[in-house]
PDB file of C-alpha atoms in Angstrom:
ATOM      1  CA  UNK A  24      76.964 117.150  84.655  1.00 65.00           C
ATOM      2  CA  UNK A  25      75.177 119.576  86.923  1.00 71.00           C
ATOM      3  CA  UNK A  26      76.834 121.536  89.714  1.00 76.00           C
ATOM      4  CA  UNK A  27      74.775 119.597  92.260  1.00 75.00           C
ATOM      5  CA  UNK A  28      76.035 116.267  90.861  1.00 73.00           C
ATOM      6  CA  UNK A  29      79.616 117.507  90.980  1.00 79.00           C
ATOM      7  CA  UNK A  30      79.304 118.574  94.622  1.00 81.00           C
ATOM      8  CA  UNK A  31      77.557 115.338  95.600  1.00 79.00           C
ATOM      9  CA  UNK A  32      80.241 113.221  93.948  1.00 78.00           C
ATOM     10  CA  UNK A  33      83.041 115.196  95.608  1.00 83.00           C
ATOM     11  CA  UNK A  34      81.472 114.916  99.054  1.00 80.00           C
ATOM     12  CA  UNK A  35      80.769 111.205  98.562  1.00 74.00           C
ATOM     13  CA  UNK A  36      84.332 110.497  97.475  1.00 77.00           C
ATOM     14  CA  UNK A  37      85.796 112.471 100.388  1.00 80.00           C
ATOM     15  CA  UNK A  38      83.589 110.611 102.858  1.00 75.00           C
ATOM     16  CA  UNK A  39      84.606 107.244 101.424  1.00 72.00           C
ATOM     17  CA  UNK A  40      88.276 108.239 101.569  1.00 79.00           C
ATOM     18  CA  UNK A  41      87.941 109.162 105.242  1.00 78.00           C
ATOM     19  CA  UNK A  42      86.284 105.864 106.162  1.00 73.00           C
ATOM     20  CA  UNK A  43      88.681 103.209 107.520  1.00 72.00           C
ATOM     21  CA  UNK A  44      89.161 100.598 104.827  1.00 76.00           C
ATOM     22  CA  UNK A  45      92.099  98.484 103.577  1.00 81.00           C
ATOM     23  CA  UNK A  46      93.698 101.505 101.860  1.00 85.00           C
ATOM     24  CA  UNK A  47      93.610 103.679 104.987  1.00 86.00           C
ATOM     25  CA  UNK A  48      94.862 100.783 107.119  1.00 82.00           C
ATOM     26  CA  UNK A  49      97.845 100.240 104.833  1.00 85.00           C
ATOM     27  CA  UNK A  50      98.704 103.958 104.836  1.00 89.00           C
ATOM     28  CA  UNK A  51      98.496 104.057 108.640  1.00 84.00           C
ATOM     29  CA  UNK A  52     100.557 100.869 109.026  1.00 80.00           C
ATOM     30  CA  UNK A  53     103.397 102.232 106.906  1.00 84.00           C
ATOM     31  CA  UNK A  54     103.096 105.672 108.481  1.00 84.00           C
ATOM     32  CA  UNK A  55     103.596 104.202 111.949  1.00 79.00           C
ATOM     33  CA  UNK A  56     106.303 101.694 111.019  1.00 75.00           C
ATOM     34  CA  UNK A  57     108.330 103.719 108.512  1.00 78.00           C
ATOM     35  CA  UNK A  58     107.182 107.316 108.550  1.00 81.00           C
ATOM     36  CA  UNK A  59     104.978 109.408 106.308  1.00 86.00           C
ATOM     37  CA  UNK A  60     107.522 109.445 103.474  1.00 88.00           C
ATOM     38  CA  UNK A  61     107.092 105.689 102.933  1.00 87.00           C
ATOM     39  CA  UNK A  62     103.338 105.901 103.432  1.00 90.00           C
ATOM     40  CA  UNK A  63     103.325 108.375 100.545  1.00 94.00           C
ATOM     41  CA  UNK A  64     104.211 105.522  98.171  1.00 95.00           C
ATOM     42  CA  UNK A  65     101.170 103.661  99.507  1.00 93.00           C
ATOM     43  CA  UNK A  66      99.008 106.694  98.783  1.00 95.00           C
ATOM     44  CA  UNK A  67     100.356 106.952  95.237  1.00 96.00           C
ATOM     45  CA  UNK A  68      99.700 103.245  94.633  1.00 95.00           C
ATOM     46  CA  UNK A  69      96.116 103.559  95.877  1.00 94.00           C
ATOM     47  CA  UNK A  70      95.493 106.586  93.657  1.00 94.00           C
ATOM     48  CA  UNK A  71      97.057 104.823  90.665  1.00 95.00           C
ATOM     49  CA  UNK A  72      94.510 102.057  91.175  1.00 91.00           C
ATOM     50  CA  UNK A  73      91.741 104.636  91.249  1.00 89.00           C
ATOM     51  CA  UNK A  74      93.060 106.154  88.021  1.00 89.00           C
ATOM     52  CA  UNK A  75      92.891 102.733  86.360  1.00 87.00           C
ATOM     53  CA  UNK A  76      89.285 102.353  87.494  1.00 84.00           C
ATOM     54  CA  UNK A  77      88.498 105.762  86.007  1.00 82.00           C
ATOM     55  CA  UNK A  78      89.995 104.682  82.666  1.00 81.00           C
ATOM     56  CA  UNK A  79      87.995 101.438  82.740  1.00 77.00           C
ATOM     57  CA  UNK A  80      84.799 103.358  83.383  1.00 73.00           C
ATOM     58  CA  UNK A  81      85.585 106.022  80.768  1.00 70.00           C
ATOM     59  CA  UNK A  82      86.309 103.466  78.043  1.00 71.00           C
ATOM     60  CA  UNK A  83      83.188 101.482  78.753  1.00 66.00           C
ATOM     61  CA  UNK A  84      85.020  98.434  80.044  1.00 56.00           C
ATOM     62  CA  UNK A  85      83.350  98.913  83.381  1.00 57.00           C
ATOM     63  CA  UNK A  86      79.954  98.617  81.746  1.00 60.00           C
ATOM     64  CA  UNK A  87      81.110  95.495  79.927  1.00 59.00           C
ATOM     65  CA  UNK A  88      82.159  93.939  83.238  1.00 59.00           C
ATOM     66  CA  UNK A  89      78.776  94.720  84.757  1.00 58.00           C
ATOM     67  CA  UNK A  90      77.034  93.312  81.674  1.00 63.00           C
ATOM     68  CA  UNK A  91      78.888  90.023  82.058  1.00 68.00           C
ATOM     69  CA  UNK A  92      77.779  88.522  85.401  1.00 67.00           C
ATOM     70  CA  UNK A  93      80.359  85.716  85.312  1.00 71.00           C
ATOM     71  CA  UNK A  94      83.324  88.032  84.782  1.00 67.00           C
ATOM     72  CA  UNK A  95      82.084  90.538  87.325  1.00 63.00           C
ATOM     73  CA  UNK A  96      81.413  87.862  89.953  1.00 70.00           C
ATOM     74  CA  UNK A  97      84.805  86.304  89.296  1.00 72.00           C
ATOM     75  CA  UNK A  98      86.534  89.615  89.955  1.00 65.00           C
ATOM     76  CA  UNK A  99      84.332  90.206  92.975  1.00 68.00           C
ATOM     77  CA  UNK A 100      85.189  86.857  94.582  1.00 75.00           C
ATOM     78  CA  UNK A 101      88.870  87.219  93.734  1.00 72.00           C
ATOM     79  CA  UNK A 102      88.971  90.567  95.496  1.00 65.00           C
ATOM     80  CA  UNK A 103      86.967  89.261  98.448  1.00 71.00           C
ATOM     81  CA  UNK A 104      89.344  86.301  98.787  1.00 78.00           C
ATOM     82  CA  UNK A 105      92.335  88.659  98.833  1.00 72.00           C
ATOM     83  CA  UNK A 106      90.754  90.757 101.590  1.00 72.00           C
ATOM     84  CA  UNK A 107      90.030  87.586 103.593  1.00 80.00           C
ATOM     85  CA  UNK A 108      93.672  86.560 103.129  1.00 79.00           C
ATOM     86  CA  UNK A 109      94.881  89.955 104.372  1.00 74.00           C
ATOM     87  CA  UNK A 110      92.538  89.817 107.348  1.00 76.00           C
ATOM     88  CA  UNK A 111      93.588  86.301 108.377  1.00 83.00           C
ATOM     89  CA  UNK A 112      97.259  87.181 107.906  1.00 79.00           C
ATOM     90  CA  UNK A 113      96.907  90.106 110.298  1.00 74.00           C
ATOM     91  CA  UNK A 114      94.907  88.109 112.852  1.00 79.00           C
ATOM     92  CA  UNK A 115      97.398  85.224 112.923  1.00 80.00           C
ATOM     93  CA  UNK A 116     100.458  87.467 112.970  1.00 70.00           C
ATOM     94  CA  UNK A 117     101.721  86.921 109.438  1.00 73.00           C
ATOM     95  CA  UNK A 118     103.323  89.702 107.359  1.00 66.00           C
ATOM     96  CA  UNK A 119     100.647  91.689 105.541  1.00 64.00           C
ATOM     97  CA  UNK A 120     100.264  95.138 103.930  1.00 63.00           C
ATOM     98  CA  UNK A 121      97.887  96.138 106.734  1.00 60.00           C
ATOM     99  CA  UNK A 122     100.100  95.008 109.626  1.00 62.00           C
ATOM    100  CA  UNK A 123     102.718  97.162 111.281  1.00 57.00           C
ATOM    101  CA  UNK A 124     104.728  95.072 113.742  1.00 53.00           C
ATOM    102  CA  UNK A 125     106.475  93.154 110.955  1.00 51.00           C
ATOM    103  CA  UNK A 126     106.571  95.728 108.167  1.00 52.00           C
ATOM    104  CA  UNK A 127     110.154  96.634 108.988  1.00 50.00           C
ATOM    105  CA  UNK A 128     111.517  93.066 108.861  1.00 53.00           C
ATOM    106  CA  UNK A 129     113.385  93.988 105.701  1.00 61.00           C
ATOM    107  CA  UNK A 130     113.843  97.198 103.698  1.00 68.00           C
ATOM    108  CA  UNK A 131     111.401  97.857 100.884  1.00 77.00           C
ATOM    109  CA  UNK A 132     111.882 100.164  97.946  1.00 85.00           C
ATOM    110  CA  UNK A 133     109.307 102.807  97.104  1.00 86.00           C
ATOM    111  CA  UNK A 134     108.395 100.927  93.934  1.00 89.00           C
ATOM    112  CA  UNK A 135     107.696  97.722  95.882  1.00 89.00           C
ATOM    113  CA  UNK A 136     105.477  99.554  98.359  1.00 90.00           C
ATOM    114  CA  UNK A 137     103.717 101.254  95.437  1.00 95.00           C
ATOM    115  CA  UNK A 138     103.087  97.877  93.775  1.00 92.00           C
ATOM    116  CA  UNK A 139     101.643  96.396  96.968  1.00 88.00           C
ATOM    117  CA  UNK A 140      99.266  99.329  97.366  1.00 91.00           C
ATOM    118  CA  UNK A 141      98.251  99.165  93.712  1.00 93.00           C
ATOM    119  CA  UNK A 142      97.450  95.455  94.042  1.00 88.00           C
ATOM    120  CA  UNK A 143      95.476  96.100  97.215  1.00 85.00           C
ATOM    121  CA  UNK A 144      93.327  98.714  95.505  1.00 88.00           C
ATOM    122  CA  UNK A 145      92.808  96.807  92.260  1.00 85.00           C
ATOM    123  CA  UNK A 146      91.587  93.748  94.158  1.00 80.00           C
ATOM    124  CA  UNK A 147      89.216  95.737  96.356  1.00 76.00           C
ATOM    125  CA  UNK A 148      85.735  94.969  94.953  1.00 68.00           C
ATOM    126  CA  UNK A 149      84.283  97.963  96.796  1.00 68.00           C
ATOM    127  CA  UNK A 150      86.525 100.329  94.854  1.00 73.00           C
ATOM    128  CA  UNK A 151      85.815  98.583  91.563  1.00 70.00           C
ATOM    129  CA  UNK A 152      82.070  98.756  92.164  1.00 67.00           C
ATOM    130  CA  UNK A 153      82.303 102.452  93.021  1.00 67.00           C
ATOM    131  CA  UNK A 154      84.025 103.379  89.785  1.00 69.00           C
ATOM    132  CA  UNK A 155      82.326 101.068  87.282  1.00 63.00           C
ATOM    133  CA  UNK A 156      78.810 101.145  88.725  1.00 61.00           C
ATOM    134  CA  UNK A 157      78.361 104.327  90.759  1.00 65.00           C
ATOM    135  CA  UNK A 158      80.536 106.757  88.792  1.00 70.00           C
ATOM    136  CA  UNK A 159      78.449 106.581  85.594  1.00 66.00           C
ATOM    137  CA  UNK A 160      75.447 107.814  87.577  1.00 67.00           C
ATOM    138  CA  UNK A 161      77.109 111.233  87.788  1.00 72.00           C
ATOM    139  CA  UNK A 162      77.781 111.477  84.056  1.00 73.00           C
ATOM    140  CA  UNK A 163      75.526 113.463  81.746  1.00 74.00           C
ATOM    141  CA  UNK A 164      75.434 111.537  78.429  1.00 69.00           C
ATOM    142  CA  UNK A 165      74.442 114.723  76.586  1.00 74.00           C
ATOM    143  CA  UNK A 166      77.726 116.423  77.479  1.00 78.00           C
ATOM    144  CA  UNK A 167      81.314 115.496  76.503  1.00 78.00           C
ATOM    145  CA  UNK A 168      82.177 112.345  78.457  1.00 73.00           C
ATOM    146  CA  UNK A 169      85.945 112.879  78.456  1.00 76.00           C
ATOM    147  CA  UNK A 170      85.797 116.302  80.081  1.00 82.00           C
ATOM    148  CA  UNK A 171      83.350 115.092  82.706  1.00 81.00           C
ATOM    149  CA  UNK A 172      85.568 112.117  83.542  1.00 81.00           C
ATOM    150  CA  UNK A 173      88.601 114.380  83.932  1.00 85.00           C
ATOM    151  CA  UNK A 174      86.678 116.673  86.260  1.00 86.00           C
ATOM    152  CA  UNK A 175      85.392 113.791  88.364  1.00 85.00           C
ATOM    153  CA  UNK A 176      88.842 112.184  88.427  1.00 86.00           C
ATOM    154  CA  UNK A 177      90.287 115.403  89.833  1.00 88.00           C
ATOM    155  CA  UNK A 178      87.455 115.656  92.364  1.00 86.00           C
ATOM    156  CA  UNK A 179      88.243 112.121  93.508  1.00 86.00           C
ATOM    157  CA  UNK A 180      92.030 111.835  93.350  1.00 90.00           C
ATOM    158  CA  UNK A 181      93.030 115.261  94.698  1.00 91.00           C
ATOM    159  CA  UNK A 182      90.954 115.161  97.918  1.00 90.00           C
ATOM    160  CA  UNK A 183      91.867 111.519  98.556  1.00 91.00           C
ATOM    161  CA  UNK A 184      95.562 112.328  98.125  1.00 94.00           C
ATOM    162  CA  UNK A 185      95.460 114.901 100.905  1.00 94.00           C
ATOM    163  CA  UNK A 186      93.259 112.704 103.110  1.00 92.00           C
ATOM    164  CA  UNK A 187      95.585 109.707 102.839  1.00 93.00           C
ATOM    165  CA  UNK A 188      98.614 111.969 103.212  1.00 93.00           C
ATOM    166  CA  UNK A 189      97.062 113.298 106.410  1.00 92.00           C
ATOM    167  CA  UNK A 190      96.520 109.780 107.717  1.00 90.00           C
ATOM    168  CA  UNK A 191     100.144 108.922 106.968  1.00 89.00           C
ATOM    169  CA  UNK A 192     101.511 112.034 108.652  1.00 91.00           C
ATOM    170  CA  UNK A 193      99.352 111.566 111.753  1.00 88.00           C
ATOM    171  CA  UNK A 194     100.360 107.919 111.941  1.00 83.00           C
ATOM    172  CA  UNK A 195     104.056 108.795 111.646  1.00 84.00           C
ATOM    173  CA  UNK A 196     103.743 110.939 114.770  1.00 82.00           C
ATOM    174  CA  UNK A 197     102.781 107.778 116.622  1.00 73.00           C
ATOM    175  CA  UNK A 198     105.741 105.831 115.228  1.00 66.00           C
ATOM    176  CA  UNK A 199     107.066 105.207 118.729  1.00 63.00           C
ATOM    177  CA  UNK A 200     104.093 102.892 119.238  1.00 60.00           C
ATOM    178  CA  UNK A 201     105.484 100.543 116.593  1.00 55.00           C
ATOM    179  CA  UNK A 202     108.174  99.508 119.059  1.00 54.00           C
ATOM    180  CA  UNK A 203     105.537  98.464 121.587  1.00 61.00           C
ATOM    181  CA  UNK A 204     104.707  94.910 120.559  1.00 62.00           C
ATOM    182  CA  UNK A 205     101.536  94.734 122.647  1.00 63.00           C
ATOM    183  CA  UNK A 206     100.041  97.794 120.937  1.00 65.00           C
ATOM    184  CA  UNK A 207     101.093  96.562 117.491  1.00 64.00           C
ATOM    185  CA  UNK A 208      99.510  93.144 118.003  1.00 70.00           C
ATOM    186  CA  UNK A 209      96.224  94.608 119.248  1.00 70.00           C
ATOM    187  CA  UNK A 210      96.110  96.998 116.286  1.00 67.00           C
ATOM    188  CA  UNK A 211      96.776  94.172 113.843  1.00 70.00           C
ATOM    189  CA  UNK A 212      94.035  91.999 115.323  1.00 74.00           C
ATOM    190  CA  UNK A 213      91.517  94.830 115.036  1.00 70.00           C
ATOM    191  CA  UNK A 214      92.588  95.717 111.489  1.00 67.00           C
ATOM    192  CA  UNK A 215      92.576  92.059 110.475  1.00 71.00           C
ATOM    193  CA  UNK A 216      89.094  91.501 111.864  1.00 76.00           C
ATOM    194  CA  UNK A 217      87.721  94.544 110.036  1.00 70.00           C
ATOM    195  CA  UNK A 218      89.277  93.575 106.701  1.00 69.00           C
ATOM    196  CA  UNK A 219      88.238  89.923 107.118  1.00 74.00           C
ATOM    197  CA  UNK A 220      84.664  91.018 107.831  1.00 77.00           C
ATOM    198  CA  UNK A 221      84.685  93.276 104.770  1.00 68.00           C
ATOM    199  CA  UNK A 222      85.895  90.412 102.583  1.00 67.00           C
ATOM    200  CA  UNK A 223      83.234  88.024 103.865  1.00 77.00           C
ATOM    201  CA  UNK A 224      80.443  90.574 103.454  1.00 70.00           C
ATOM    202  CA  UNK A 225      81.552  91.349  99.903  1.00 62.00           C
ATOM    203  CA  UNK A 226      81.501  87.640  99.057  1.00 67.00           C
ATOM    204  CA  UNK A 227      78.056  86.926 100.477  1.00 70.00           C
ATOM    205  CA  UNK A 228      76.164  90.140  99.673  1.00 60.00           C
TER     206      UNK A 228
END
């Protein structure tokens, strides 16, 4: 892996982490409704999902998924359907990981929040495609694969941790907005529309 490839991968991963997607929306929702400490469990769940994708890619399972169109398309549509479900839930005012006005209906343990975030990330086809299709493009087959994967994992997980942590901390400063139902509903409709659109595009593209 060349230095240029390493820098390009790091910049690409940071840019993708900054872009508003389901993971960022969930971090922000929990940051606003319950504070940055709870949003930290969301961040850890998202990164755990990324770590699983790295393992899949490193062990060659990612390539096997890509080589089997039926399996890959099944996973793709399953993830797209989950995103559509999240989007519709937010739009119609139902409890959802990306909504904030109803997150605090009942207490949630850190492990439950972690599990929700992990499920969100594992069913996000965009994330799966990034790690099993794009990641191998940065690997030099003539050099030790394991070391390269560890380096790239660090270049992905560490920056994203601080980016998502930043989103959660900024959102927690706006926690007073969670008590304003009008603001919460507008935010949920916007978030739901974006996630619904992403799910539809993933399914049809």
